[in-house]
Tab-separated table of C-alpha atoms and ligand atoms in Angstrom:
chain	number	residue	atom	x	y	z
A	1	MET	CA	-71.985	-185.259	228.978
A	2	VAL	CA	-75.353	-186.812	229.702
A	3	ASN	CA	-78.298	-186.347	227.388
A	4	SER	CA	-81.424	-187.235	229.320
A	5	TYR	CA	-83.822	-185.805	231.864
A	6	ILE	CA	-82.571	-184.056	234.977
A	7	PRO	CA	-82.967	-186.389	237.990
A	8	ASN	CA	-85.916	-185.256	240.105
A	9	THR	CA	-88.196	-187.218	242.392
A	10	PHE	CA	-91.274	-185.288	241.176
A	11	ARG	CA	-90.570	-187.095	237.892
A	12	MET	CA	-90.870	-183.974	235.773
A	13	PRO	CA	-89.548	-184.551	232.247
A	14	VAL	CA	-87.183	-181.568	232.235
A	15	LYS	CA	-83.870	-181.137	230.456
A	16	ALA	CA	-80.826	-178.969	231.032
A	17	ARG	CA	-78.915	-177.115	228.316
A	18	VAL	CA	-75.905	-179.094	229.534
A	19	MET	CA	-75.864	-181.983	231.976
A	20	ALA	CA	-72.550	-183.473	233.057
A	21	GLU	CA	-71.302	-185.979	235.613
A	22	TYR	CA	-67.964	-185.981	237.407
A	23	ASN	CA	-66.013	-188.724	239.136
A	24	SER	CA	-63.284	-186.675	240.793
A	25	LEU	CA	-62.569	-183.192	242.069
A	26	SER	CA	-60.254	-182.570	239.117
A	27	GLU	CA	-63.071	-183.442	236.686
A	28	LEU	CA	-65.368	-181.093	238.604
A	29	ARG	CA	-62.750	-178.300	238.405
A	30	GLU	CA	-62.439	-178.857	234.652
A	31	LEU	CA	-66.204	-178.636	234.190
A	32	LEU	CA	-66.345	-175.440	236.248
A	33	ALA	CA	-63.546	-173.923	234.155
A	34	ASP	CA	-65.197	-174.996	230.869
A	35	HIS	CA	-68.495	-173.411	231.906
A	36	HIS	CA	-67.118	-170.380	233.705
A	37	GLY	CA	-69.743	-167.648	234.079
A	38	GLU	CA	-72.688	-169.891	233.107
A	39	PRO	CA	-75.496	-170.777	235.532
A	40	ILE	CA	-74.451	-173.929	237.423
A	41	LEU	CA	-76.807	-176.205	239.348
A	42	PRO	CA	-75.522	-179.186	241.336
A	43	VAL	CA	-78.235	-181.864	241.491
A	44	GLY	CA	-78.197	-185.017	243.620
A	45	GLU	CA	-81.367	-187.065	243.282
A	46	GLY	CA	-83.415	-183.881	242.864
A	47	SER	CA	-85.508	-184.828	245.867
A	48	ASN	CA	-86.168	-181.284	246.990
A	49	LEU	CA	-86.401	-179.544	243.646
A	50	LEU	CA	-89.384	-178.556	241.545
A	51	PHE	CA	-88.259	-177.745	238.009
A	52	THR	CA	-90.799	-175.310	236.597
A	53	HIS	CA	-89.189	-175.437	233.131
A	54	ASP	CA	-86.126	-176.771	231.333
A	55	TYR	CA	-82.928	-175.475	232.925
A	56	GLU	CA	-81.002	-173.004	230.774
A	57	GLY	CA	-77.682	-173.787	232.384
A	58	VAL	CA	-75.325	-176.551	233.422
A	59	VAL	CA	-76.525	-179.318	235.728
A	60	LEU	CA	-73.655	-181.095	237.491
A	61	ILE	CA	-74.094	-184.536	238.977
A	62	SER	CA	-71.578	-186.053	241.365
A	63	ARG	CA	-70.658	-189.672	240.827
A	64	MET	CA	-68.308	-189.487	243.826
A	65	VAL	CA	-69.901	-191.957	246.216
A	66	ARG	CA	-67.251	-193.211	248.619
A	67	ALA	CA	-67.331	-193.101	252.402
A	68	ARG	CA	-64.458	-193.748	254.804
A	69	ALA	CA	-63.607	-193.481	258.470
A	70	LEU	CA	-61.227	-190.546	259.018
A	71	ASP	CA	-60.524	-190.901	262.693
A	72	GLU	CA	-61.895	-192.313	265.914
A	73	ASP	CA	-61.614	-191.887	269.657
A	74	LYS	CA	-63.002	-193.983	272.462
A	75	ASP	CA	-66.532	-192.602	272.037
A	76	SER	CA	-66.958	-191.675	268.403
A	77	VAL	CA	-65.962	-192.158	264.774
A	78	LEU	CA	-65.498	-189.437	262.159
A	79	ILE	CA	-66.882	-190.490	258.782
A	80	GLU	CA	-66.272	-188.596	255.557
A	81	ALA	CA	-68.850	-189.281	252.842
A	82	GLU	CA	-68.663	-187.935	249.306
A	83	ALA	CA	-71.533	-185.722	248.168
A	84	GLY	CA	-72.906	-188.048	245.476
A	85	LEU	CA	-73.477	-190.957	247.860
A	86	LYS	CA	-77.133	-191.632	248.648
A	87	MET	CA	-77.765	-190.580	252.212
A	88	ASP	CA	-79.727	-193.735	252.951
A	89	THR	CA	-76.985	-196.022	251.610
A	90	LEU	CA	-74.609	-194.344	254.051
A	91	ILE	CA	-77.070	-194.614	256.934
A	92	GLU	CA	-77.670	-198.306	256.272
A	93	GLN	CA	-73.924	-198.979	256.437
A	94	LEU	CA	-73.504	-196.929	259.618
A	95	CYS	CA	-76.412	-198.716	261.311
A	96	ASP	CA	-74.949	-202.094	260.286
A	97	MET	CA	-71.702	-201.006	261.966
A	98	GLY	CA	-73.682	-200.231	265.134
A	99	LEU	CA	-72.872	-196.511	264.974
A	100	TRP	CA	-75.398	-194.060	266.432
A	101	GLY	CA	-76.559	-190.672	265.242
A	102	MET	CA	-78.226	-190.951	261.849
A	103	GLU	CA	-80.662	-193.828	262.319
A	104	ASN	CA	-83.639	-191.455	262.719
A	105	LEU	CA	-82.828	-189.995	259.286
A	106	SER	CA	-83.320	-193.364	257.558
A	107	HIS	CA	-85.140	-193.649	254.241
A	108	ILE	CA	-84.986	-189.942	253.352
A	109	PRO	CA	-84.373	-189.666	249.601
A	110	GLY	CA	-81.414	-187.573	248.492
A	111	THR	CA	-77.647	-187.461	248.534
A	112	VAL	CA	-75.132	-186.640	251.237
A	113	GLY	CA	-74.384	-183.285	249.570
A	114	ALA	CA	-78.029	-182.256	249.530
A	115	SER	CA	-78.504	-183.303	253.155
A	116	ALA	CA	-76.029	-180.627	254.215
A	117	VAL	CA	-77.517	-177.909	252.011
A	118	GLN	CA	-81.073	-178.679	253.147
A	119	ASN	CA	-80.270	-179.728	256.734
A	120	VAL	CA	-82.667	-182.636	256.327
A	121	GLY	CA	-84.484	-183.787	259.432
A	122	ALA	CA	-86.873	-186.387	260.754
A	123	TYR	CA	-88.046	-187.869	264.065
A	124	GLY	CA	-86.291	-185.327	266.246
A	125	VAL	CA	-82.903	-185.375	264.501
A	126	GLU	CA	-81.441	-183.023	261.910
A	127	ALA	CA	-78.344	-183.485	259.744
A	128	LYS	CA	-76.738	-180.570	261.605
A	129	ASP	CA	-76.669	-182.682	264.795
A	130	VAL	CA	-74.078	-185.012	263.254
A	131	ILE	CA	-72.299	-182.793	260.707
A	132	VAL	CA	-68.824	-181.686	261.795
A	133	ARG	CA	-67.795	-179.914	258.605
A	134	VAL	CA	-68.728	-179.567	254.944
A	135	ASN	CA	-66.085	-179.627	252.203
A	136	THR	CA	-66.830	-177.560	249.095
A	137	LEU	CA	-65.387	-176.183	245.859
A	138	SER	CA	-65.950	-172.588	244.824
A	139	ILE	CA	-67.946	-172.365	241.592
A	140	ALA	CA	-66.134	-169.136	240.672
A	141	ASP	CA	-62.559	-170.401	240.835
A	142	GLY	CA	-62.554	-174.102	241.826
A	143	THR	CA	-60.734	-173.500	245.126
A	144	GLU	CA	-61.514	-175.691	248.118
A	145	ARG	CA	-63.263	-174.261	251.167
A	146	VAL	CA	-64.176	-176.048	254.359
A	147	PHE	CA	-67.194	-174.881	256.363
A	148	THR	CA	-67.407	-175.804	260.033
A	149	ASN	CA	-70.826	-176.771	261.374
A	150	GLU	CA	-71.195	-173.276	262.836
A	151	GLU	CA	-70.219	-171.581	259.570
A	152	CYS	CA	-72.960	-173.524	257.773
A	153	GLN	CA	-75.562	-171.485	259.754
A	154	PHE	CA	-77.937	-174.420	259.865
A	155	GLY	CA	-81.619	-173.770	260.537
A	156	TYR	CA	-84.870	-175.641	259.966
A	157	ARG	CA	-84.356	-177.109	256.436
A	158	ASP	CA	-81.911	-174.264	255.916
A	159	SER	CA	-78.206	-173.432	255.645
A	160	ILE	CA	-75.891	-170.717	254.378
A	161	PHE	CA	-75.803	-172.598	251.040
A	162	LYS	CA	-79.482	-171.742	250.486
A	163	ASN	CA	-79.030	-168.118	251.499
A	164	GLU	CA	-76.080	-165.753	251.202
A	165	LEU	CA	-73.860	-168.371	249.530
A	166	HIS	CA	-76.601	-169.699	247.244
A	167	GLY	CA	-75.065	-170.754	243.927
A	168	ARG	CA	-71.495	-170.078	245.090
A	169	TYR	CA	-70.194	-173.468	246.323
A	170	ILE	CA	-70.599	-177.134	245.428
A	171	VAL	CA	-70.547	-179.531	248.362
A	172	THR	CA	-67.982	-182.240	247.621
A	173	SER	CA	-68.075	-184.233	250.862
A	174	VAL	CA	-69.437	-184.065	254.386
A	175	VAL	CA	-67.768	-185.147	257.631
A	176	PHE	CA	-70.108	-186.640	260.244
A	177	ARG	CA	-69.455	-187.652	263.849
A	178	LEU	CA	-71.164	-190.910	264.880
A	179	GLN	CA	-71.249	-192.288	268.413
A	180	LYS	CA	-70.168	-195.790	269.438
A	181	ASP	CA	-72.587	-195.854	272.382
A	182	GLY	CA	-75.475	-193.586	271.572
A	183	GLU	CA	-78.706	-192.634	273.233
A	184	PRO	CA	-81.831	-193.713	271.356
A	185	ARG	CA	-83.949	-190.678	270.443
A	186	LEU	CA	-87.478	-192.023	270.425
A	187	ASP	CA	-89.576	-189.109	271.689
A	188	TYR	CA	-91.011	-188.025	268.336
A	189	GLY	CA	-94.570	-189.209	267.624
A	190	ASN	CA	-95.065	-192.968	267.871
A	191	LEU	CA	-91.430	-193.913	267.205
A	192	ARG	CA	-90.876	-195.463	270.650
A	193	THR	CA	-93.755	-197.912	270.245
A	194	ALA	CA	-92.669	-198.803	266.698
A	195	VAL	CA	-89.233	-200.074	267.793
A	196	HIS	CA	-89.175	-203.844	268.326
A	197	GLY	CA	-86.810	-205.268	270.928
A	198	VAL	CA	-83.755	-203.460	272.247
A	199	PRO	CA	-83.271	-200.075	270.598
A	200	THR	CA	-80.169	-200.267	268.402
A	201	PRO	CA	-79.306	-198.150	265.364
A	202	SER	CA	-80.634	-200.965	263.152
A	203	SER	CA	-83.881	-201.562	265.076
A	204	ILE	CA	-84.599	-197.808	265.141
A	205	ARG	CA	-83.817	-197.597	261.442
A	206	GLU	CA	-86.319	-200.383	260.764
A	207	ALA	CA	-89.005	-198.635	262.818
A	208	VAL	CA	-88.428	-195.306	261.055
A	209	ILE	CA	-88.650	-197.004	257.660
A	210	ALA	CA	-91.898	-198.735	258.652
A	211	ILE	CA	-93.465	-195.424	259.804
A	212	ARG	CA	-92.308	-193.552	256.712
A	213	ARG	CA	-93.691	-196.284	254.443
A	214	GLN	CA	-97.108	-195.923	256.075
A	215	LYS	CA	-97.279	-192.137	255.758
A	216	LEU	CA	-95.156	-191.054	252.837
A	217	PRO	CA	-95.273	-192.050	249.180
A	218	GLU	CA	-92.306	-194.025	247.841
A	219	VAL	CA	-90.664	-191.739	245.309
A	220	THR	CA	-89.999	-194.796	243.167
A	221	GLU	CA	-93.772	-195.299	242.823
A	222	LEU	CA	-95.341	-191.845	243.045
A	223	GLY	CA	-93.438	-188.661	242.205
A	224	SER	CA	-93.091	-186.209	245.104
A	225	ALA	CA	-90.498	-184.196	246.962
A	226	GLY	CA	-91.410	-185.313	250.480
A	227	SER	CA	-92.864	-182.481	252.544
A	228	PHE	CA	-93.717	-179.720	250.109
A	229	PHE	CA	-94.183	-177.068	252.806
A	230	LYS	CA	-92.344	-176.194	256.016
A	231	ASN	CA	-94.268	-176.280	259.264
A	232	PRO	CA	-94.932	-172.612	260.115
A	233	VAL	CA	-93.907	-170.979	263.389
A	234	ILE	CA	-96.395	-168.389	264.642
A	235	SER	CA	-96.388	-165.995	267.601
A	236	SER	CA	-97.812	-167.123	270.956
A	237	GLU	CA	-100.485	-164.416	270.667
A	238	GLN	CA	-101.659	-165.642	267.289
A	239	PHE	CA	-101.563	-169.234	268.521
A	240	LEU	CA	-103.656	-168.503	271.629
A	241	ALA	CA	-106.256	-166.719	269.509
A	242	LEU	CA	-106.423	-169.709	267.142
A	243	GLN	CA	-106.636	-172.156	270.035
A	244	MET	CA	-109.777	-170.389	271.289
A	245	GLN	CA	-111.381	-171.097	267.935
A	246	TYR	CA	-109.823	-174.565	267.363
A	247	PRO	CA	-109.188	-176.162	270.791
A	248	ASP	CA	-107.673	-179.288	269.166
A	249	ILE	CA	-105.041	-177.487	267.127
A	250	PRO	CA	-101.805	-179.521	267.401
A	251	HIS	CA	-98.707	-177.515	268.314
A	252	TYR	CA	-95.093	-177.744	269.489
A	253	ASP	CA	-92.817	-175.217	271.147
A	254	ALA	CA	-90.244	-173.877	268.698
A	255	LEU	CA	-87.544	-171.261	268.507
A	256	GLY	CA	-89.315	-167.906	268.196
A	257	GLY	CA	-92.884	-169.083	268.814
A	258	ILE	CA	-95.231	-172.019	268.359
A	259	LYS	CA	-94.937	-174.527	265.515
A	260	VAL	CA	-98.211	-175.664	263.975
A	261	PRO	CA	-98.219	-178.666	261.604
A	262	ALA	CA	-98.887	-177.490	258.062
A	263	ALA	CA	-100.534	-180.908	257.502
A	264	TRP	CA	-103.259	-179.977	259.980
A	265	LEU	CA	-103.819	-176.516	258.473
A	266	ILE	CA	-104.068	-178.028	254.984
A	267	GLU	CA	-106.432	-180.763	256.110
A	268	GLN	CA	-108.712	-178.177	257.795
A	269	CYS	CA	-108.860	-176.343	254.477
A	270	GLY	CA	-110.221	-179.502	252.848
A	271	TRP	CA	-107.278	-180.181	250.563
A	272	LYS	CA	-106.261	-183.613	251.905
A	273	GLY	CA	-106.615	-186.137	249.057
A	274	LYS	CA	-107.801	-183.480	246.575
A	275	SER	CA	-106.351	-183.019	243.076
A	276	LEU	CA	-105.811	-180.080	240.780
A	277	GLY	CA	-104.841	-181.145	237.278
A	278	GLY	CA	-102.312	-183.960	237.601
A	279	ALA	CA	-101.169	-182.856	241.073
A	280	ARG	CA	-102.616	-184.291	244.275
A	281	CYS	CA	-102.438	-183.408	247.936
A	282	TYR	CA	-101.413	-186.798	249.360
A	283	GLU	CA	-104.221	-188.584	251.172
A	284	LYS	CA	-102.041	-190.003	253.984
A	285	GLN	CA	-99.983	-186.852	254.616
A	286	PRO	CA	-101.308	-183.600	253.140
A	287	LEU	CA	-97.942	-181.870	253.597
A	288	VAL	CA	-96.816	-183.882	250.585
A	289	LEU	CA	-97.858	-182.959	247.041
A	290	VAL	CA	-97.618	-185.773	244.508
A	291	ASN	CA	-97.433	-186.145	240.772
A	292	ALA	CA	-100.510	-188.333	240.360
A	293	GLY	CA	-99.469	-189.391	236.864
A	294	ASN	CA	-98.892	-186.768	234.258
A	295	ALA	CA	-98.604	-183.637	236.374
A	296	THR	CA	-96.935	-180.680	234.731
A	297	PRO	CA	-94.820	-178.313	236.824
A	298	ASP	CA	-97.701	-175.808	236.519
A	299	ASP	CA	-100.103	-178.341	238.067
A	300	ILE	CA	-97.871	-178.656	241.143
A	301	VAL	CA	-97.328	-174.891	241.378
A	302	ASN	CA	-101.067	-174.194	240.990
A	303	LEU	CA	-101.973	-176.721	243.692
A	304	ALA	CA	-99.318	-175.306	246.045
A	305	THR	CA	-100.522	-171.760	245.385
A	306	ALA	CA	-104.172	-172.676	245.989
A	307	ILE	CA	-103.280	-174.436	249.271
A	308	CYS	CA	-101.186	-171.487	250.489
A	309	ARG	CA	-103.989	-169.075	249.583
A	310	ASP	CA	-106.626	-171.080	251.461
A	311	VAL	CA	-104.437	-171.513	254.566
A	312	LYS	CA	-103.778	-167.761	254.553
A	313	THR	CA	-107.482	-166.942	254.157
A	314	LYS	CA	-108.692	-169.359	256.832
A	315	PHE	CA	-105.936	-168.994	259.437
A	316	ASN	CA	-103.976	-165.870	258.440
A	317	ILE	CA	-100.848	-168.081	258.413
A	318	THR	CA	-98.353	-168.042	255.564
A	319	ILE	CA	-96.967	-171.478	254.754
A	320	SER	CA	-93.894	-171.536	252.560
A	321	PRO	CA	-92.423	-174.289	250.403
A	322	GLU	CA	-89.617	-176.453	251.696
A	323	VAL	CA	-89.106	-177.491	248.070
A	324	ASN	CA	-86.824	-175.269	246.015
A	325	TYR	CA	-88.372	-173.976	242.772
A	326	ILE	CA	-85.939	-173.912	239.845
B	401	EPU	N1	-101.359	-184.139	260.709
B	401	EPU	C1	-102.674	-183.875	260.363
B	401	EPU	N2	-103.221	-184.571	259.332
B	401	EPU	C2	-102.526	-185.528	258.640
B	401	EPU	C3	-101.200	-185.778	258.996
B	401	EPU	C4	-100.613	-185.084	260.033
B	401	EPU	O1	-103.337	-183.031	260.959
B	401	EPU	O2	-103.114	-186.104	257.722
B	401	EPU	C5	-100.766	-183.392	261.844
B	401	EPU	C6	-100.844	-184.218	263.121
B	401	EPU	O3	-101.160	-183.351	264.184
B	401	EPU	C7	-99.426	-184.713	263.296
B	401	EPU	C8	-98.642	-183.547	262.730
B	401	EPU	O4	-99.402	-183.128	261.597
B	401	EPU	O5	-99.109	-184.928	264.627
B	401	EPU	C9	-97.221	-183.865	262.343
B	401	EPU	O6	-97.208	-184.901	261.375
B	401	EPU	P1	-95.921	-185.829	261.199
B	401	EPU	O7	-95.396	-186.246	262.502
B	401	EPU	O8	-96.274	-186.857	260.178
B	401	EPU	O9	-94.761	-184.921	260.642
B	401	EPU	P2	-94.714	-183.523	259.898
B	401	EPU	O10	-94.553	-182.424	260.851
B	401	EPU	O11	-95.836	-183.479	258.989
B	401	EPU	C10	-92.098	-183.448	259.643
B	401	EPU	C11	-91.122	-183.290	258.508
B	401	EPU	C12	-90.936	-184.587	257.757
B	401	EPU	C13	-90.459	-185.646	258.724
B	401	EPU	C14	-91.496	-185.784	259.850
B	401	EPU	C15	-91.050	-186.750	260.916
B	401	EPU	C16	-91.296	-180.971	257.848
B	401	EPU	C17	-91.772	-180.016	256.802
B	401	EPU	N3	-91.579	-182.243	257.617
B	401	EPU	O12	-93.371	-183.702	259.043
B	401	EPU	O13	-89.936	-184.387	256.774
B	401	EPU	O14	-90.280	-186.892	258.082
B	401	EPU	O15	-91.677	-184.492	260.491
B	401	EPU	O16	-90.004	-186.177	261.634
B	401	EPU	O17	-90.687	-180.552	258.816
B	401	EPU	C18	-89.472	-183.864	254.504
B	401	EPU	O18	-88.857	-182.896	254.925
B	401	EPU	O19	-89.576	-184.125	253.267
B	401	EPU	C19	-90.144	-184.735	255.459
B	401	EPU	C20	-90.898	-185.761	255.076
């Protein structure tokens, strides 16, 4: 058992009724049996969680951090990584091996397990593009269940584990397919110009890290959960009406309509760089809310609520959190 604060990149000093770590699937099964029927919350680095109060249940932390090659063919390698491994540690190793597929996801905080639940994404790539299957244990009875990529029902920062199977399975490992000779994906933003020399997994990784360092706070220095909101998708009709009023409104085609950057909407509402209590709308990327020092969970929630309200009033667009409130 662990008796300290629950890991979370917002750096909220929150505790769980019980917090326990496991080093093997049998230890995890034992913990699930011991706490049968109690609320269970698997936590990686807590990089997408906002704890609004102490957690009245059992927080489980995986200390299973190995990765291994399962198989390979002439074009690709199958890698199985355990859920507790930091995603960026894995990506660094894969880039060093010259394997393609995850370099654009460099420097995202969080564990391998969380990356599958959240379908993390950056610079034109999402975890779902490289995930082959997700291995899990049932919280109810400790049995193993494997989800194929399709069964995970991945969407934008979304999966079946956040919806109909929320709270039912713990991800134990994820199997990824990496390419031996990949295509650089450099079309997002200024990524192409940020890559120095020949694009390789390592040179792209370096460029992504440099861009992220310029725009996003380091969670080791300033508490945050990365993007706090998702970028909303609106109908073409609503977009065209807005474009008449705001000819410079940035936009991208998306499934089901037009995606508008929440950062732009928030900036137009005047929130960029502004604080409410100990919470601040980050000055270099307003999509990110930060703990400016001693923010309470209420400070973050109040700032998020005020931003959502103002975006709704000004643009009639509802922006919703990417961060999961606990
Ligand atoms: N923008 C502004 N003002 C700003 C900053 C940005 O108006 O101060 C507008 C600009 O038009 C810019 C656009 O927002 O072109 C998009 O900004 P950016 O490319 O920085 O990315 P994003 O859409 O804000 C998404 C992800 C990030 C991911 C980046 C890069 C979401 C919610 N966020 O942000 O993911 O790193 O793209 O791919 O989809 C995360 O999920 O925690 C995260 C950081």
